[in-house]
Every structure is written in C-alpha cells, then in structure tokens.
Coordinates of N, CA and C in Angstrom, one line a residue:
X1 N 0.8 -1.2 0.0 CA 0.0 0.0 0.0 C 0.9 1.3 0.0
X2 N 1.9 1.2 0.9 CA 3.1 2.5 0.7 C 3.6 2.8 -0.8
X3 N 4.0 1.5 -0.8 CA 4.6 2.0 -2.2 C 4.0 2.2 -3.4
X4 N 2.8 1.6 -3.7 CA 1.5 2.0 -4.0 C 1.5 4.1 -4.5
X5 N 1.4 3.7 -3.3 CA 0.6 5.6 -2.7 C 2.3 6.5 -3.1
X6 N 3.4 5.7 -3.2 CA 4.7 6.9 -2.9 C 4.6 6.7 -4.9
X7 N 4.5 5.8 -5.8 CA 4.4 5.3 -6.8 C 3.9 6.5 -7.6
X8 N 2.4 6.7 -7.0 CA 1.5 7.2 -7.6 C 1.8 8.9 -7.2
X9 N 2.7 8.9 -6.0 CA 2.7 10.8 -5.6 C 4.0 10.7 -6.8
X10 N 5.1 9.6 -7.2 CA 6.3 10.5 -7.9 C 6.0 10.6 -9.0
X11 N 5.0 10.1 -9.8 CA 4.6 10.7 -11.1 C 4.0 12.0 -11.6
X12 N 3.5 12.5 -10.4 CA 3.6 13.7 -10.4 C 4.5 14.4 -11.0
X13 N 5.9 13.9 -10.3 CA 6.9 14.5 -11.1 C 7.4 14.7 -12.5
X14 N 7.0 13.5 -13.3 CA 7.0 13.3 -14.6 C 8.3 13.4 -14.9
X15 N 9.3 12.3 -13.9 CA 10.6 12.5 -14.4 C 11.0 11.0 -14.6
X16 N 11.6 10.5 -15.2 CA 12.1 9.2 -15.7 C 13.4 8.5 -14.5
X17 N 13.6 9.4 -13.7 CA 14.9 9.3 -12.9 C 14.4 8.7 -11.7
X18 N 13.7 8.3 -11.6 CA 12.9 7.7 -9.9 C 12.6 6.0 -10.0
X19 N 13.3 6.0 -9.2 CA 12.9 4.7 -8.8 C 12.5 4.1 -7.7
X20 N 10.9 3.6 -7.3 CA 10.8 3.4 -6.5 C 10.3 1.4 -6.2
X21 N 10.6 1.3 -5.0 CA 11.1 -0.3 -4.6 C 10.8 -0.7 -3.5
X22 N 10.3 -2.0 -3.5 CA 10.2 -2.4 -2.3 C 10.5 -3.9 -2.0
X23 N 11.7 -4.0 -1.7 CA 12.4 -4.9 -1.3 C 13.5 -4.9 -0.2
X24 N 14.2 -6.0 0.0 CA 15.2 -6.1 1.6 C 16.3 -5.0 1.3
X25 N 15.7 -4.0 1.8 CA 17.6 -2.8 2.1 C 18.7 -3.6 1.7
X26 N 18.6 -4.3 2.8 CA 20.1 -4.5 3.2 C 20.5 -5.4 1.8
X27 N 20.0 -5.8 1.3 CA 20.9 -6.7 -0.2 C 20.3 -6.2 -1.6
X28 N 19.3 -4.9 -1.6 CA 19.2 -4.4 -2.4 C 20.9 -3.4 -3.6
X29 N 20.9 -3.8 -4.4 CA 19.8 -4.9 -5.2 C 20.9 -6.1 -5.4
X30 N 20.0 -6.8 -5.6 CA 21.0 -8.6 -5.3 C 21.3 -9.1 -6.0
X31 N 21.1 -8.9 -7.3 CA 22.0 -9.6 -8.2 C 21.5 -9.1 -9.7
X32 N 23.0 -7.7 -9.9 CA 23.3 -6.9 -11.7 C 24.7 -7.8 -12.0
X33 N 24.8 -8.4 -11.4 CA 26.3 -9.0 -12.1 C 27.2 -7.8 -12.2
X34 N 27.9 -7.7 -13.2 CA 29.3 -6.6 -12.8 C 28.8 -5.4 -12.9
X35 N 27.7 -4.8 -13.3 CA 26.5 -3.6 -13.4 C 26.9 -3.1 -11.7
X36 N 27.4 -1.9 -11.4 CA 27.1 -1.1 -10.2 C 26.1 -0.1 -10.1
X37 N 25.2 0.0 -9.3 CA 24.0 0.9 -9.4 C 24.7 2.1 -8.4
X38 N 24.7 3.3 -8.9 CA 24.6 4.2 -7.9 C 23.5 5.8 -8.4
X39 N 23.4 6.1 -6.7 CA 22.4 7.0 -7.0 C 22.3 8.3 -6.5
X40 N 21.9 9.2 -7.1 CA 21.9 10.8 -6.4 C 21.1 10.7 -5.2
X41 N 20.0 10.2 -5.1 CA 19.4 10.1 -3.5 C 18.6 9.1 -3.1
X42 N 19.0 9.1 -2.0 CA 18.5 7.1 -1.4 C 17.4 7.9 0.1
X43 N 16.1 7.6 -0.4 CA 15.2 7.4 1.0 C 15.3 6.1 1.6
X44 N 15.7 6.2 2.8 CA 15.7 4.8 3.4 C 14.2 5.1 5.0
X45 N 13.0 4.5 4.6 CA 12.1 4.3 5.6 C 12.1 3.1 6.3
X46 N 13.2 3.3 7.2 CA 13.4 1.7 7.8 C 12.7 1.3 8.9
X47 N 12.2 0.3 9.4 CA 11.7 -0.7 10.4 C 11.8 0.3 11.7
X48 N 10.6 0.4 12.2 CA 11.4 1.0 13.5 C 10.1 0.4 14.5
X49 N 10.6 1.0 15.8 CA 9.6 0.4 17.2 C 8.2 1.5 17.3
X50 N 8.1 2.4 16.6 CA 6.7 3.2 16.1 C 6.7 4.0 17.3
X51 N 7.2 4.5 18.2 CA 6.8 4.7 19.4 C 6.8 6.2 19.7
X52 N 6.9 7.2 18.1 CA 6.5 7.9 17.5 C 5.3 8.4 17.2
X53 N 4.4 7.0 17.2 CA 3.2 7.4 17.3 C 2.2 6.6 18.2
X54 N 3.1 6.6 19.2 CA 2.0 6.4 20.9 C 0.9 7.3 20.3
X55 N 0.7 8.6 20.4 CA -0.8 9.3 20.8 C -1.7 9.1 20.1
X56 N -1.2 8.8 18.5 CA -1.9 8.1 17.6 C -2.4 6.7 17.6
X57 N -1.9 5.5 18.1 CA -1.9 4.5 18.6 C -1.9 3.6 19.7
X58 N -2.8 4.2 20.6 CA -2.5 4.0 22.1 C -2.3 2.7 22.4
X59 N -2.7 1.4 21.0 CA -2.1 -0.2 21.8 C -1.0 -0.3 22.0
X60 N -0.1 0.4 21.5 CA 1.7 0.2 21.4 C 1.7 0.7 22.3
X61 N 1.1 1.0 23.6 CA 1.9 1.3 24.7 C 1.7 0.0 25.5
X62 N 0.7 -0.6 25.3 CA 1.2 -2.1 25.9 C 2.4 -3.1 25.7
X63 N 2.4 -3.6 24.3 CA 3.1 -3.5 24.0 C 4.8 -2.6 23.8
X64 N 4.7 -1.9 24.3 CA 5.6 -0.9 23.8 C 7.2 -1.6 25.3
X65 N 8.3 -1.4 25.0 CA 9.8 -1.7 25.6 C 10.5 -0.9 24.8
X66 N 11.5 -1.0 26.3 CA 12.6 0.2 25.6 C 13.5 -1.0 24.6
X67 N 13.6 -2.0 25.0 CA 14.1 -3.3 24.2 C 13.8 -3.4 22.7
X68 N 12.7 -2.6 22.1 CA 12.1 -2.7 20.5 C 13.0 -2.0 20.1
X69 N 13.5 -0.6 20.4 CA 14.2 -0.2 19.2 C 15.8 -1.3 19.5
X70 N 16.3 -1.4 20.2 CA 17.2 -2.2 20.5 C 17.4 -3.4 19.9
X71 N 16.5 -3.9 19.4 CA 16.1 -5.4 18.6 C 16.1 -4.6 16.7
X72 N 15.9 -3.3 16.9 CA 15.8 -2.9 15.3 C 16.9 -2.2 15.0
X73 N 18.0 -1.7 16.4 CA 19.4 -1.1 15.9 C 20.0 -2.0 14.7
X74 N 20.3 -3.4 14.8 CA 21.0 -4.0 13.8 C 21.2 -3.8 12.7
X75 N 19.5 -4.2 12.1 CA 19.0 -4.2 11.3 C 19.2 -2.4 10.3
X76 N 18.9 -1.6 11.0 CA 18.9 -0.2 10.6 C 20.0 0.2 10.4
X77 N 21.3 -0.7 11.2 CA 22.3 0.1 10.6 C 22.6 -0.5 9.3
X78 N 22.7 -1.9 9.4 CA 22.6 -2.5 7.7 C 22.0 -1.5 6.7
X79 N 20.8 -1.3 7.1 CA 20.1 -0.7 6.2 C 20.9 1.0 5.5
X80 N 21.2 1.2 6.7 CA 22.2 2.4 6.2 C 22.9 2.7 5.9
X81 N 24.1 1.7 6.0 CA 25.1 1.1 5.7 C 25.4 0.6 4.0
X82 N 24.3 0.2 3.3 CA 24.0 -0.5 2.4 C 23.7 0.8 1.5
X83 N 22.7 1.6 1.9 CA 22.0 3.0 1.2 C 23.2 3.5 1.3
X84 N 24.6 4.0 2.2 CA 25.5 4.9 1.7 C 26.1 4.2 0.6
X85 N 26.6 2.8 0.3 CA 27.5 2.5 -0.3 C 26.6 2.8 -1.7
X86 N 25.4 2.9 -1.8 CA 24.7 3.2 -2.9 C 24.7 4.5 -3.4
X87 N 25.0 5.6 -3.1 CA 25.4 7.0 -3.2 C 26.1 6.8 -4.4
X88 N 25.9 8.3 -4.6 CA 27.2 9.0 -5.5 C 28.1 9.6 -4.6
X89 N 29.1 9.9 -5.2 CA 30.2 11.0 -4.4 C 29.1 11.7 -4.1
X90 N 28.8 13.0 -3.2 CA 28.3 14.0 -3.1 C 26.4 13.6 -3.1
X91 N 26.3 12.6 -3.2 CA 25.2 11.9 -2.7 C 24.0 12.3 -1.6
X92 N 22.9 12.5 -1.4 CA 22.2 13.0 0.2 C 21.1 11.5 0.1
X93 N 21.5 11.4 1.3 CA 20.5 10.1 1.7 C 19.8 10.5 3.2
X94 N 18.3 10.0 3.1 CA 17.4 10.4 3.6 C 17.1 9.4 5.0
X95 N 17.3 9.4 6.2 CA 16.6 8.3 7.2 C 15.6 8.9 7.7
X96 N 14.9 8.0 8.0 CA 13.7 8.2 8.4 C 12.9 7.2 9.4
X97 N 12.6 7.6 10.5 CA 11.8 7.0 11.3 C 10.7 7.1 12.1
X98 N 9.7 6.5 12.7 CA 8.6 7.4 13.4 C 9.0 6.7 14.6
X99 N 10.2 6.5 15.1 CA 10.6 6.9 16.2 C 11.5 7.9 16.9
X100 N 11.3 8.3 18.4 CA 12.0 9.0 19.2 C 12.9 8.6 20.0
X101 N 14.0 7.6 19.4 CA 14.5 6.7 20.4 C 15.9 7.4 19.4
X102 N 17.3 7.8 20.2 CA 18.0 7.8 19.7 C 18.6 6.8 19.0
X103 N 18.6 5.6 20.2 CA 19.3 4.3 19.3 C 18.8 4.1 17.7
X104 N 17.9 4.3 17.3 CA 17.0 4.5 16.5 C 17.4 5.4 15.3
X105 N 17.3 6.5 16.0 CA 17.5 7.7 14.9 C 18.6 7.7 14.5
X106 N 19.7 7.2 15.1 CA 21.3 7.4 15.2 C 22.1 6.4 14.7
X107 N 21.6 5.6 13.9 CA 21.9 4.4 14.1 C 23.1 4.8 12.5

C-alpha cells in the first residue's frame, strides 16, 4: 500500500529518474552481475519500534519496551550502511523513522 501511494505521488513529477522499490535494504539490489547501481538520493524508511506514534496508537503502549528499538538497531544500521555505499560522491541520503528513540535515529 506505501509504495502504491509513494508510486502514484512520484509521477507527479514526470521525471524518468525515480525509482521506487520495495524490497530487503540491506541486499538491495541482489543480483546486476558486474552492473554497479549508484544514485543521487537514497530514501531509506526503515523498520522502526513506532513509538512515535503512541498518541496516535494508544495499543503500542502495551506492548511498547525500551528493548524494541534495540532489537531494530542492527538491522537499521545495515540498512544504512547498504544505502551509503549506494550513493554518488556528493550523494544525500534520507533516514527516516517514526521513532523518538536515539538508538534508533542514530543508528
């Protein structure tokens, strides 16, 4: 449904230069053979513990531990890890989370 809806807002732009995807970060993209992809800008909307939007979602506070974003540090730094090597020199890459957890944002 995201990428749906992000699909349909970048044609707006009517630019041939966009590419939008939805598959695993971290091994994106998995297999160009000797083809290197690089790109002027990488949105990375990675996995997080939502806890961003408690007011909006008041069941995540039952659920909710300081242990969630700590279970998703790993993973996010792969993920960002993966999106810089995807850069150009002079490259801007975007993180993004709807959490308030440094571990999280900083990752």
């Amino acid at each position: 449904k995201r990428c749906h809806l992000l699909t349909h807002q970048t044609k707006r732009l009517a630019s041939e230069r966009v590419i939008v995807t939805n598959h695993e970060a971290q091994s994106f993209p998995s297999n160009l053979g000797p083809l290197r992809m690089q790109f002027d800008r990488v949105l990375c909307d990675v996995p997080c513990s939502s806890d961003g939007t408690l007011r909006k979602a008041p069941d995540l506070w039952r659920r909710w531990s300081d242990k969630n974003g700590l279970g998703l540090h790993r993973l996010q730094l792969v993920i960002a890890t993966r999106s810089a090597q995807l850069l150009r020199i002079g490259g801007r890459m975007v993180y993004s989370t709807c959490s308030m957890n440094p571990i999280e944002n900083e990752a």
